Amino acid sequence: SSHQLSSLPLQILLYVNGIYYIFYFLATLAMIVYKSEVFSYPDDFLAPDLALLLIMAVLEALRLYLGVKGNLTEEEAPLGLSLALTVGSVVLSVYFLVWQTYVLRADVLVNAVLLFSYGLESVLKVVAIAAFVS
Amino acid sequence: SETRAATRARTRTGPAPVTDVAKLCVCDLLVAQCDANCCCDPDCSAADFSLFTTCSVPIVTGDSRLCSQKAAVYSLDVEANPPERIFKLIDQVNPSIFCIHATNYKQALSFSSPEMPTSENFDQLLKEFGSATFSVEPDSWNMNTDAQGPADANETYRYEYGVPVQTVDAFLRLPSPVVSSWCSDMNPAAFLVNQATKCTRSVSVEGCASIQAVSMLFYINSSILAVPKSSQMVNITVQSVVIQSLNGMQTLLNGSDVLRLPMILDELCINVVLGVSYHLTYTDAGEIIEAAASFVLGAINQEALSIEQSFEISFTQVNTTPVPLSGNPGYVVGLPVRAGFRPRGYPFPAEILFAALNTNRHGQFTILQSTSNQDCLAAQGARTPILFGYNMVSGCKLRITAGMKCQPLAQTLLDLLKGQSFPEYVASFGNSQAHDVLDWVPITHLHTSEQRIYNIFQSSCQIPVSLEIAVQWTKYGSLVNPQARIVNVSATITSTTLKQLPSGRERTIPITSSVVFTDISPPAEPGYKAWPTINAKLPFDFFFPFV
């Protein structure tokens, strides 16, 4: 109905996701530090967890940037790339939910919220791409 | 089935840990008997439970940090008649948000079973757990020591006191008796430790060429390393060879660079090593620069089954002549008392003493030695050194015949008692140097006479009959390590009148000499450091205008 094809809900969600991810990153990092102090956390297990967390942060920044750019410029290419990167983020989030060395209840909570927001974002992105293409 | 699995596993690892909370009971200590108040004991019957008052173990859980876990709860229902035990298996939930939901690290929540040692992993386990501390990562420890290795190679090694003297193959050996008097060749000579050992070795004439330890070559074969772990070698040279015949007579050989190996000659085995004396010269940097060995070679006959070998090693610093000390600084009990003279006729400060002309400290201060035939005039001048701390008495019997002249007899007896060179000064410390005059104590000479009655006829002369040397010493220095110091030495000669005998009669009088050491140490006084004083003095011109 309007000339604007950019999706407002997607933009709001991407913005909120960015803020939430900062909280997620700091919380997960703090919990890894806590686990290494309280539990027996040898270096062979600590190193992969930290490395994957950093990779996830980089991936998330890139993904959010592409998503915002694609949505605002109404181009499907960056948005499509962002959708592809979302798959990677989902895999990493599942790692922190299930395959981490120690999965605390707090880990389960933050990762569940993150996965929910990824799911919602993916749906909105598909809708937006469909709108841009047509 | 769990016990069967456990016994099978025991051959390779320890028994499997019990993790089922329903089967875990820490108060079940008696086997096949009911433990009192232990509600989880499987050996207890309902009748036993009815006699309990409380449950000593109310709950058995796993790690409490897990979010949800099984727990076995035991309680006693005292309301029922008779009281009965209630056993419940519940799921315990940890409300904390930081409880462990899951873990992918198997060893996280249980103690690891230790590895059972087998012949394959024994060396690795010994390296890891064999020392005083367990290394968490044994490989990293090894890397550390290897890293120090090349750095140490640049550092020069040196011998230190007590370190075994190394040779090309192993250590310089000084055979010594170990448990019995038989020689053991495994005793290494230690640097700067002067040793002298004697031991017995079994020999035979037939095997004398084959027994290595009776051949000179065995003792000078391997070269000594100048510093530990280096390639610089010092060859052992033969300094002198003394040949000892079967009846004990020793002759020194002139040319000493010939190696004499044992060989059989006329049913005797000659050139058998009876004694070795090593002399090593070292520098103050801990390096051995010279090594010499002196040998005593002897002969053995057919009847000999064993010989006694004696070994000695001594160390001398290069460019010094060794002065044997009798203690450092205090006298050591058993070492000879050092004594000397003050040379007369020296124009300028005659404060130079030198010890008696024989640097052999055993000859500096001596007393008469008793011999088996107790005749004084046939004594042949045998003397024994005075050893610090050892009171000695010796003597002989003097046969006085009719025609003996008094004066020469008195002189002979004086020479007999005092010896040829009776010293004038005695060193107060065991390490007194000849140039420190104050470290030497003069010997006080006293004369007493046995006669109580003063004989107005002074024609009869006095002959000395006894010499008593009284050495007074004191403890000097700190309370925990007192050093013996000689303070006073007095030599008292007691004389008696020689009464002329009618001809044909003879008399025997005893001549004695003795040494007595007396400890005159005053009681120890503790010395405290002085309290620090405040040195507050006004400058002298403080009251300037008024003074």
PDB file of C-alpha atoms in Angstrom, chain B residues 108 132 170 175 199 282 337 352 371 404 464 481:
ATOM      1  CA  ALA B 108      33.890 -32.904  35.226  1.00  0.00           C
ATOM      2  CA  ALA B 132      58.206 -35.242  45.429  1.00  0.00           C
ATOM      3  CA  ALA B 170      83.392 -43.336  36.123  1.00  0.00           C
ATOM      4  CA  PRO B 175      88.970 -49.110  47.563  1.00  0.00           C
ATOM      5  CA  CYS B 199      91.140 -53.185  53.312  1.00  0.00           C
ATOM      6  CA  TYR B 282      94.075 -28.297  42.438  1.00  0.00           C
ATOM      7  CA  VAL B 337     100.029 -29.855  69.864  1.00  0.00           C
ATOM      8  CA  ILE B 352     109.145 -14.335  64.121  1.00  0.00           C
ATOM      9  CA  THR B 371     109.371 -49.078  75.579  1.00  0.00           C
ATOM     10  CA  MET B 404     127.772 -43.569  88.295  1.00  0.00           C
ATOM     11  CA  PRO B 464     115.649 -35.058  87.436  1.00  0.00           C
ATOM     12  CA  ASN B 481      80.784 -24.070  68.714  1.00  0.00           C
TER      13      ASN B 481
END
